[in-house]
Coordinates of C-alpha atoms and ligand atoms in Angstrom, one line a residue:
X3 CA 17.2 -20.8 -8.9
X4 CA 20.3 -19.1 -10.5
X5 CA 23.4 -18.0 -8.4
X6 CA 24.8 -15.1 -8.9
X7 CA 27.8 -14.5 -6.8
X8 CA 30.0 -16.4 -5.0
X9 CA 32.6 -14.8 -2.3
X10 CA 34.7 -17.2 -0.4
X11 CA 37.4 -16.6 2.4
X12 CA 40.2 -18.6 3.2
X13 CA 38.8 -21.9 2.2
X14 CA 40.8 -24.4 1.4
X15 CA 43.7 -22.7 -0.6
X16 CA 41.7 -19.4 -1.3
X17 CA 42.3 -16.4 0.7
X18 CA 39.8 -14.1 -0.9
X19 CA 38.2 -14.7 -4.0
X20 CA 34.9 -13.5 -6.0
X21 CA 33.3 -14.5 -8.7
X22 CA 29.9 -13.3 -10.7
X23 CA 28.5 -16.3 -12.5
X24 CA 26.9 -16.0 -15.6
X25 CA 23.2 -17.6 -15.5
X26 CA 23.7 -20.4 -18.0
X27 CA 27.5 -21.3 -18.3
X28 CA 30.6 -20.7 -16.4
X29 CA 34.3 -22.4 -17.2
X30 CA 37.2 -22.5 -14.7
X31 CA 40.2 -23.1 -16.7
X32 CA 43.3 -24.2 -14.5
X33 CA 46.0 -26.7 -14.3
X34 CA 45.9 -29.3 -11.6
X35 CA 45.9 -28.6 -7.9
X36 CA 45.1 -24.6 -8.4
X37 CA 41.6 -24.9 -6.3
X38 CA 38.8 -25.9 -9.4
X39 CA 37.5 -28.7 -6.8
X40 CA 38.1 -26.2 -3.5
X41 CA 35.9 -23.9 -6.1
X42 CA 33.0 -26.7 -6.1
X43 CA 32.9 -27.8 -2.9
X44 CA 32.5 -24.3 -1.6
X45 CA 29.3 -24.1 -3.8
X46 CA 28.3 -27.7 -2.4
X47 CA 28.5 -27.1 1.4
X48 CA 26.0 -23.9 0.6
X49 CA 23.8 -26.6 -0.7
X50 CA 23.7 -29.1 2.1
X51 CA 26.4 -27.6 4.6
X52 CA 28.9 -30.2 4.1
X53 CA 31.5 -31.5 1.6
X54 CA 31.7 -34.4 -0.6
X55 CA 35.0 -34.8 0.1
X56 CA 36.1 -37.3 3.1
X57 CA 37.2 -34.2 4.9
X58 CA 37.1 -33.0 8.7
X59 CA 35.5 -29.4 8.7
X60 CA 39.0 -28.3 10.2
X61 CA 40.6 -29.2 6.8
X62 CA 37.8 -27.1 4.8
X63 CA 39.6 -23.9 6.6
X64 CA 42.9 -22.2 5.1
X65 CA 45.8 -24.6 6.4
X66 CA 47.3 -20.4 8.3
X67 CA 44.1 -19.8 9.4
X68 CA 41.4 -20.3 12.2
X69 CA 38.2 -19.2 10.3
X70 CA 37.1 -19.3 7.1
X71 CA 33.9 -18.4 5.1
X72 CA 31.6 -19.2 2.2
X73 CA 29.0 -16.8 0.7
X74 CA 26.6 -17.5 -2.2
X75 CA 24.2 -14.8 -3.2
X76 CA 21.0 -16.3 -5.3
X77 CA 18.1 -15.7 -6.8
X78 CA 14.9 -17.9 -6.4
X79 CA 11.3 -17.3 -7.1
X80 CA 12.6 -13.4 -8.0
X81 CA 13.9 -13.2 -4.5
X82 CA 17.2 -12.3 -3.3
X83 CA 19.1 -14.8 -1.3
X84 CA 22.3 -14.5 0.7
X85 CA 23.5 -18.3 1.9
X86 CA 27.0 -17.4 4.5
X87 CA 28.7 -20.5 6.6
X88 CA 30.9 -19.4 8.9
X89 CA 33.7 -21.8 9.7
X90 CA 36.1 -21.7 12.3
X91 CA 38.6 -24.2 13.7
X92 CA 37.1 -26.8 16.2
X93 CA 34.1 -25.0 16.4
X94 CA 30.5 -25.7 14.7
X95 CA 29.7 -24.4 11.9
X96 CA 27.1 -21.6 11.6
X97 CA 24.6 -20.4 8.8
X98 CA 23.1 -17.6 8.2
X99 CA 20.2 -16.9 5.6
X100 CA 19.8 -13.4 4.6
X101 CA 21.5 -12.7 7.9
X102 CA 19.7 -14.8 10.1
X103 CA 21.6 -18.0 11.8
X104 CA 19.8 -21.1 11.8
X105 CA 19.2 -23.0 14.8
X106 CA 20.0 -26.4 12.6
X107 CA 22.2 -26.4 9.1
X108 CA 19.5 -28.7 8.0
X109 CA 17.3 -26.1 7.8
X110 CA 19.6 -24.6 4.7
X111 CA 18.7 -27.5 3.1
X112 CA 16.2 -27.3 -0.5
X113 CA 17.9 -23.6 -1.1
X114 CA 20.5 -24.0 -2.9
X115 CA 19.9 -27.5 -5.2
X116 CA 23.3 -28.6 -6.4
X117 CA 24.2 -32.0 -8.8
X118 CA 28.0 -32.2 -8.8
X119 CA 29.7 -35.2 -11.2
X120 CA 33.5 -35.5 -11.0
X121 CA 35.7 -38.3 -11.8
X122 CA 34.9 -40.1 -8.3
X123 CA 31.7 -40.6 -8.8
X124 CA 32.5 -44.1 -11.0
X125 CA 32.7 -45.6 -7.6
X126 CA 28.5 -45.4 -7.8
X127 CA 29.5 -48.1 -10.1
X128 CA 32.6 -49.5 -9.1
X129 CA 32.7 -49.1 -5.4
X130 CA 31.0 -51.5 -2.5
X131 CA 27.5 -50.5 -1.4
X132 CA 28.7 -48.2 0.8
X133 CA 29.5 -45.7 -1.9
X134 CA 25.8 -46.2 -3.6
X135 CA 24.5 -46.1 -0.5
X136 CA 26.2 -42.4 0.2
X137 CA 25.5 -41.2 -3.6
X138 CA 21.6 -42.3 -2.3
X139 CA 21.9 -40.8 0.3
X140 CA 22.9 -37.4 -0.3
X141 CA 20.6 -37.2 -3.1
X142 CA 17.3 -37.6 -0.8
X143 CA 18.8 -35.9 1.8
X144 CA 18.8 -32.9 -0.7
X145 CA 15.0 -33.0 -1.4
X146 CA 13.5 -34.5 1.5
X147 CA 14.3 -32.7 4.5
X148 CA 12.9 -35.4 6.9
X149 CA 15.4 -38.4 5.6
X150 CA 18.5 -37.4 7.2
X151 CA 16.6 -36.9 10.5
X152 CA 15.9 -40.5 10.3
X153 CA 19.3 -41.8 9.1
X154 CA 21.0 -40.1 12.2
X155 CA 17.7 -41.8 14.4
X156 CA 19.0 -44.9 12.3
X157 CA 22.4 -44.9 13.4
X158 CA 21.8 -44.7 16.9
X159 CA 19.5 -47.5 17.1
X160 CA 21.4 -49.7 15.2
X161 CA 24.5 -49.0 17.5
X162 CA 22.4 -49.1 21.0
X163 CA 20.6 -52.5 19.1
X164 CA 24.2 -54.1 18.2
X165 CA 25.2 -53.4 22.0
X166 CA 22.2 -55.4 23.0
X167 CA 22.8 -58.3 20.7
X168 CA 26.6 -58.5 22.0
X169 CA 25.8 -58.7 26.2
X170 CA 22.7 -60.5 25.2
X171 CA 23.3 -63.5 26.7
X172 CA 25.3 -61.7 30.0
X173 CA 22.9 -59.1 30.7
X174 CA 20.3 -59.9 31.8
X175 CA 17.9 -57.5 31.6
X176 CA 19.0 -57.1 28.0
X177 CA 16.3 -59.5 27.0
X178 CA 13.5 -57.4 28.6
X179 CA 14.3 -54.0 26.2
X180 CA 15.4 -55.9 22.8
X181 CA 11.6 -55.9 21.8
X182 CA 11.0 -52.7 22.4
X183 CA 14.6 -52.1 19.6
X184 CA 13.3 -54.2 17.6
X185 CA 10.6 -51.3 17.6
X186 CA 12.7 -49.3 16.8
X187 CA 14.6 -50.5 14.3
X188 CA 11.6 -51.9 12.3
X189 CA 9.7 -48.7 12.0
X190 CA 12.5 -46.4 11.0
X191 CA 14.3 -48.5 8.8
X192 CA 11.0 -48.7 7.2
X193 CA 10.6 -45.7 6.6
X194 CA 14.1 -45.1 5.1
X195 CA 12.9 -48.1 2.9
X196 CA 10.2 -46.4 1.7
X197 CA 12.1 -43.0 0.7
X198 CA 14.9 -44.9 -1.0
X199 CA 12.3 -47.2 -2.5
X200 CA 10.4 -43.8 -4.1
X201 CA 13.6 -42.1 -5.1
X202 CA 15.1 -45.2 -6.8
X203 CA 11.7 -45.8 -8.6
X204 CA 12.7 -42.7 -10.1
X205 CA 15.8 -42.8 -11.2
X206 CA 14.9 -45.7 -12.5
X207 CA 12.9 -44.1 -14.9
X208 CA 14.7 -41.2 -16.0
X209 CA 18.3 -42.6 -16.0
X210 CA 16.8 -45.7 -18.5
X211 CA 15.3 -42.7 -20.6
X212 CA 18.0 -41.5 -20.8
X213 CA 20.6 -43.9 -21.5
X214 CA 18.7 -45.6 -24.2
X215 CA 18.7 -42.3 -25.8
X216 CA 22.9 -41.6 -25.0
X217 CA 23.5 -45.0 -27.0
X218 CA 20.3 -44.6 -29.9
X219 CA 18.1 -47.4 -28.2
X220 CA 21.1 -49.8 -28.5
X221 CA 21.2 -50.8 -25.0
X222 CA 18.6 -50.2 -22.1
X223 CA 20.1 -50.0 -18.4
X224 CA 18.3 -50.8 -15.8
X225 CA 18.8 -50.3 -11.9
X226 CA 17.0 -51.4 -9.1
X227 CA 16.6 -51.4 -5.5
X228 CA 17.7 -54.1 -3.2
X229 CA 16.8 -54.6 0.2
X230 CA 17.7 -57.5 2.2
X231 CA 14.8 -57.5 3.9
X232 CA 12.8 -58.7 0.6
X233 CA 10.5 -57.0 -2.3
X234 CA 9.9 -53.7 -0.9
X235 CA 5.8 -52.7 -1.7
X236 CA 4.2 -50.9 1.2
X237 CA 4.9 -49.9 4.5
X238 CA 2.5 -52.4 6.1
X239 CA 4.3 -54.9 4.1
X240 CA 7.7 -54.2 4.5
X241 CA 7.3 -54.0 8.4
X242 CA 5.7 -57.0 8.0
X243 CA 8.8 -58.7 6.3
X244 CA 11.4 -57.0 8.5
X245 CA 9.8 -58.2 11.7
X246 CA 9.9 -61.8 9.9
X247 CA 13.6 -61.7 9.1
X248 CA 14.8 -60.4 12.6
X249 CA 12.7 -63.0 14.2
X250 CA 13.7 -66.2 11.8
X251 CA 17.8 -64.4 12.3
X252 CA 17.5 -63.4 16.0
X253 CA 20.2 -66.4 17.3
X254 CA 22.7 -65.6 14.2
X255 CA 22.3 -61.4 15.0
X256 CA 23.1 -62.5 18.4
X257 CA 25.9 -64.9 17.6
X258 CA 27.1 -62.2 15.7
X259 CA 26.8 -59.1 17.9
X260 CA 25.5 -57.5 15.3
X261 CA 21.8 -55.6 13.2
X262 CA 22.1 -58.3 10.1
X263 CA 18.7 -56.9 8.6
X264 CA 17.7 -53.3 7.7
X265 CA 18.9 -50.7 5.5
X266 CA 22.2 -50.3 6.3
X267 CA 22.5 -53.3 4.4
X268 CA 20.9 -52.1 0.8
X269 CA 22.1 -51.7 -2.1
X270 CA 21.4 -50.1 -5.7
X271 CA 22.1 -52.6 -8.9
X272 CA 22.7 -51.5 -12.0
X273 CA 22.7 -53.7 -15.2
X274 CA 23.1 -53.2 -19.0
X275 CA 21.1 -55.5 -21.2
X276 CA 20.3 -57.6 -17.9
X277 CA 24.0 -57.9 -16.7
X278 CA 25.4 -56.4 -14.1
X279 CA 27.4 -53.3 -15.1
X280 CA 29.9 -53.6 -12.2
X281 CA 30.8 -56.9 -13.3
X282 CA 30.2 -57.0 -16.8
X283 CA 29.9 -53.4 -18.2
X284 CA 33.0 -51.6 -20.5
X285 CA 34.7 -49.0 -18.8
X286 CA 32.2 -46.9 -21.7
X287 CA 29.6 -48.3 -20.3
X288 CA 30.2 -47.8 -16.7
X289 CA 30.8 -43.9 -17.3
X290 CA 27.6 -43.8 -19.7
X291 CA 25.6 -45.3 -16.9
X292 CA 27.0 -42.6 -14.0
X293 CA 26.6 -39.9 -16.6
X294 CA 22.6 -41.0 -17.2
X295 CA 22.4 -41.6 -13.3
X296 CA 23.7 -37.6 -13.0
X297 CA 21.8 -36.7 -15.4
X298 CA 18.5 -38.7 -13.7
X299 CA 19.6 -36.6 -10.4
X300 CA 19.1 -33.2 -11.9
X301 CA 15.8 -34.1 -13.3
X302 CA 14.7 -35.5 -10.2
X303 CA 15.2 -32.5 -8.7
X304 CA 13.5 -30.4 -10.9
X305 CA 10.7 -32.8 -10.5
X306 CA 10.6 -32.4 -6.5
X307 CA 11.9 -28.5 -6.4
X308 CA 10.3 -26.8 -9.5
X309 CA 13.1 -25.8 -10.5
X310 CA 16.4 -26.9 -11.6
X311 CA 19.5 -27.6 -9.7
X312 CA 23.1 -26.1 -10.7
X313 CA 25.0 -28.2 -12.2
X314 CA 29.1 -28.8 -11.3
X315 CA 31.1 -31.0 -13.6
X316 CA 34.3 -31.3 -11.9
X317 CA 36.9 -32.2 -14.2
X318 CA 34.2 -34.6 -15.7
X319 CA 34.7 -34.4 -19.4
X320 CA 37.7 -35.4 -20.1
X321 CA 37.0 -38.8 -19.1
X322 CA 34.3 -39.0 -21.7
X323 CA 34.5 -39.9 -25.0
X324 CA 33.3 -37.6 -28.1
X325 CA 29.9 -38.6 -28.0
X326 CA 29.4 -38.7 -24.5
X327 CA 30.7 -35.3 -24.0
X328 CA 28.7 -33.7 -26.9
X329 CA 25.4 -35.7 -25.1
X330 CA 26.0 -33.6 -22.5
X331 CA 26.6 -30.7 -22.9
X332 CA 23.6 -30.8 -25.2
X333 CA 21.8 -31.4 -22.5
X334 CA 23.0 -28.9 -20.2
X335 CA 21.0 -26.3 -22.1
X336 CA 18.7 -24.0 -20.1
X337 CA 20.4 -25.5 -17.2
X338 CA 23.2 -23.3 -15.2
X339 CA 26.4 -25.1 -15.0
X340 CA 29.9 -24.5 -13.8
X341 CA 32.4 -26.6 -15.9
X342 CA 36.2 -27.1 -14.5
X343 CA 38.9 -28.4 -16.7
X344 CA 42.6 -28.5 -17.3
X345 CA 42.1 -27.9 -21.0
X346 CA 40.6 -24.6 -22.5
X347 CA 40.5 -25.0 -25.9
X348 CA 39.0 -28.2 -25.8
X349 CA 36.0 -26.9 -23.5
X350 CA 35.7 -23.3 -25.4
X351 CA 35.3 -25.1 -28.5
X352 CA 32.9 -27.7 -27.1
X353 CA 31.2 -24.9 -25.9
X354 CA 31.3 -22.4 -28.6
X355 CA 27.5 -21.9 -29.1
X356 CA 26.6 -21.1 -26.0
X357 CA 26.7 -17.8 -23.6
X358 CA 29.3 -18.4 -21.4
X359 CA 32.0 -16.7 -18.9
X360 CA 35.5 -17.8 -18.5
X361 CA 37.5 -17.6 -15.7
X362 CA 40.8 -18.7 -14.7
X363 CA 42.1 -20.4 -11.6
X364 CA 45.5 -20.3 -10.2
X365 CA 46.9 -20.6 -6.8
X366 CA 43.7 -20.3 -5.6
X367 CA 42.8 -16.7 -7.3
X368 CA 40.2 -16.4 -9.7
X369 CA 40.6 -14.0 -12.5
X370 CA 37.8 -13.8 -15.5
X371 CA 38.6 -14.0 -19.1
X372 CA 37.0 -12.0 -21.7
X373 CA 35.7 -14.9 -24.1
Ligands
ADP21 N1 42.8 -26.3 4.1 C1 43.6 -26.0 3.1 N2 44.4 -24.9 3.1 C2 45.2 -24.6 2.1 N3 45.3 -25.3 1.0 C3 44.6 -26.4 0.9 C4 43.7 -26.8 1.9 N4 43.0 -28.0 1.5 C5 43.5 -28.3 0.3 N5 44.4 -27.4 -0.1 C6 45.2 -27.3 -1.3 O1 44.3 -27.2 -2.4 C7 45.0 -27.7 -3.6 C8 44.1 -28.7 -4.3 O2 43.0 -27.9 -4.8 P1 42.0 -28.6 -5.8 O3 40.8 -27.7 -5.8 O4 41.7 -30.0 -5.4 O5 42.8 -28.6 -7.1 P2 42.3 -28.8 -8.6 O6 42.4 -27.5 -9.3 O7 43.2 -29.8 -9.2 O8 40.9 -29.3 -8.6 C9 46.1 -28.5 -3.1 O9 47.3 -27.8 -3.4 C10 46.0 -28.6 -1.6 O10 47.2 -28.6 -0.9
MG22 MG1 40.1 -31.2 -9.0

């Protein structure tokens, strides 16, 4: 899959701007607060239909204006592919395909694979489990089409099971319908488990690949999956466990008021030569572990998809040091890539072997360069 156009209308700080990427690499030079992020996120809602940003859809739109679009012409398999959202204020979003609105945005997703790395995404390190959750997440949703179906199914349990637990004791009839909750919760937290189990599995593999290679089989990172419902095997199993815990835990979930077991509770651990990075990796460390995690997500992709995924690296290199920065883009090869940065000489020379087009961001216009 290689995009090929991108024309955007009043997003964000853009009022109307076009750009023809080139199919391997594309820079966007331009200083700080000129639109190189608006530029990404345009390309990342096409993907999945919404941004990575902590944004309302309302704030996607330009601040004077009431609608806005997004429109990413593509190429997949030798077909052409138009991807449009239409945004306007207070309003759901539409997509259309080639013209065609789609009853559901999920349906847009698996067209248009995306791996984006900025500067925020340390906090798959750093952050609480919440952030590795999300950064989970979003990756499946991308290449299993069924998973956010059952996080939104898994939401609503959890919040009709929690108001159960709370009147437990004052409604009556409360204690007639908690089994049939527990149902609930126990088979499609399971099967959340079992997607997150699969996907970690792999990352596993490809980001410890790859970070023993980044530091020349110095150091070996390792991550792994934790659920609090115990070692996840299969789904027999893990049902098995879960309908253990909420029955040992029942009194405390209803002391509580609240779901103490499931997966809104996992987490993802990551550890450099057995220690916990969060804890006890250097700041090096922690941004050579995100970087092989990145890089883990692309190839996961192009596992699942055939193909690969573009790849946006959002102001991403200047927090890397020589080495990590050269590993890299040595490996974006063969890969198309849009790279954002402040600094142009830095990137162009970084860059200098490969066939590239430049363009320049400012105020929210994009202009090309000749290289
Ligand atoms: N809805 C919006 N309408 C107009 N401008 C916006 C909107 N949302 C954000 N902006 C502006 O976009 C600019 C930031 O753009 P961004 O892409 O994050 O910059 P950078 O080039 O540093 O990555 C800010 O000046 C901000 O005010
Ligand atoms: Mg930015």
């Amino acid at each position: 899959m290689i995009v090929n156009k991108l024309i955007i209308k009043n997003y964000r700080n853009f009022k109307e701007a076009e750009a023809e990427l080139n199919d391997s690499l594309n820079l966007f030079i331009g200083e700080n607060g000129q639109g190189k992020t608006n530029l990404m996120e345009s390309i990342y809602i096409a993907s999945i239909g919404r941004t990575f940003r902590q944004n309302s859809e309302n704030e996607l739109i330009n601040f004077n204006e009431n609608k806005s679009s997004v429109e990413i012409h593509l190429t997949k398999n030798n077909y052409k592919v138009i991807i449009e959202i239409r945004l306007e204020k207070n309003k759901k979003k539409q997509v259309f395909i080639n013209g065609v609105k789609l009853d559901k945005t999920s349906e847009m997703i698996g067209i248009l694979n995306n791996v984006i790395f900025t500067p925020d995404d340390m906090k798959i390190i750093k952050g609480s489990p919440v952030e590795r959750r999300r950064f989970i997440n979003i990756d499946i949703s991308q290449i299993k089409p069924k998973y956010k179906y059952l996080l939104n199914k898994y939401k609503k349990i959890t919040t009709e099971r929690n108001m159960l637990l709370k009147n437990y004791h004052t409604r009556y009839e409360n204690k007639d319908i908690i089994g049939i909750w527990n149902d609930y919760l126990v088979n499609t937290g399971t099967e959340i488990i079992l997607y997150r189990n699969e996907y970690i599995n792999k990352l596993k593999k490809y980001s410890g690949d790859i970070y023993s290679n980044l530091t020349g089989n110095k150091e070996k990172l390792d991550i792994s999956y934790y659920s609090n419902i115990g070692p996840v095997t299969d789904r027999e199993e893990v049902k098995t466990l879960f309908y253990d815990k909420i029955k040992k835990n029942f009194n405390n979930e209803i002391l509580r008021g609240t779901s103490l077991y499931g997966p809104h509770k996992d987490d993802l651990t990551v550890k450099i030569n057995g220690k916990e990075c969060k804890y006890f990796g250097s700041q090096g460390q922690q941004r050579s572990a995100v970087l092989a995690l990145k890089l883990a997500e692309i190839e996961i992709i192009r596992e699942e998809a055939g193909e690969y995924p573009i790849l946006l690296l959002d102001d991403v290199l200047s927090e890397l040091d020589n080495k990590r920065k050269s590993y890299l883009i040595e490996h974006i090869k063969g890969i198309q890539t849009i790279i954002t940065s402040t600094d142009y000489h830095e990137l162009n020379a970084l860059t200098r072997n490969f066939n590239k087009k430049i363009f320049y961001i400012n105020e929210g216009k994009i202009s090309s360069i000749l290289d």
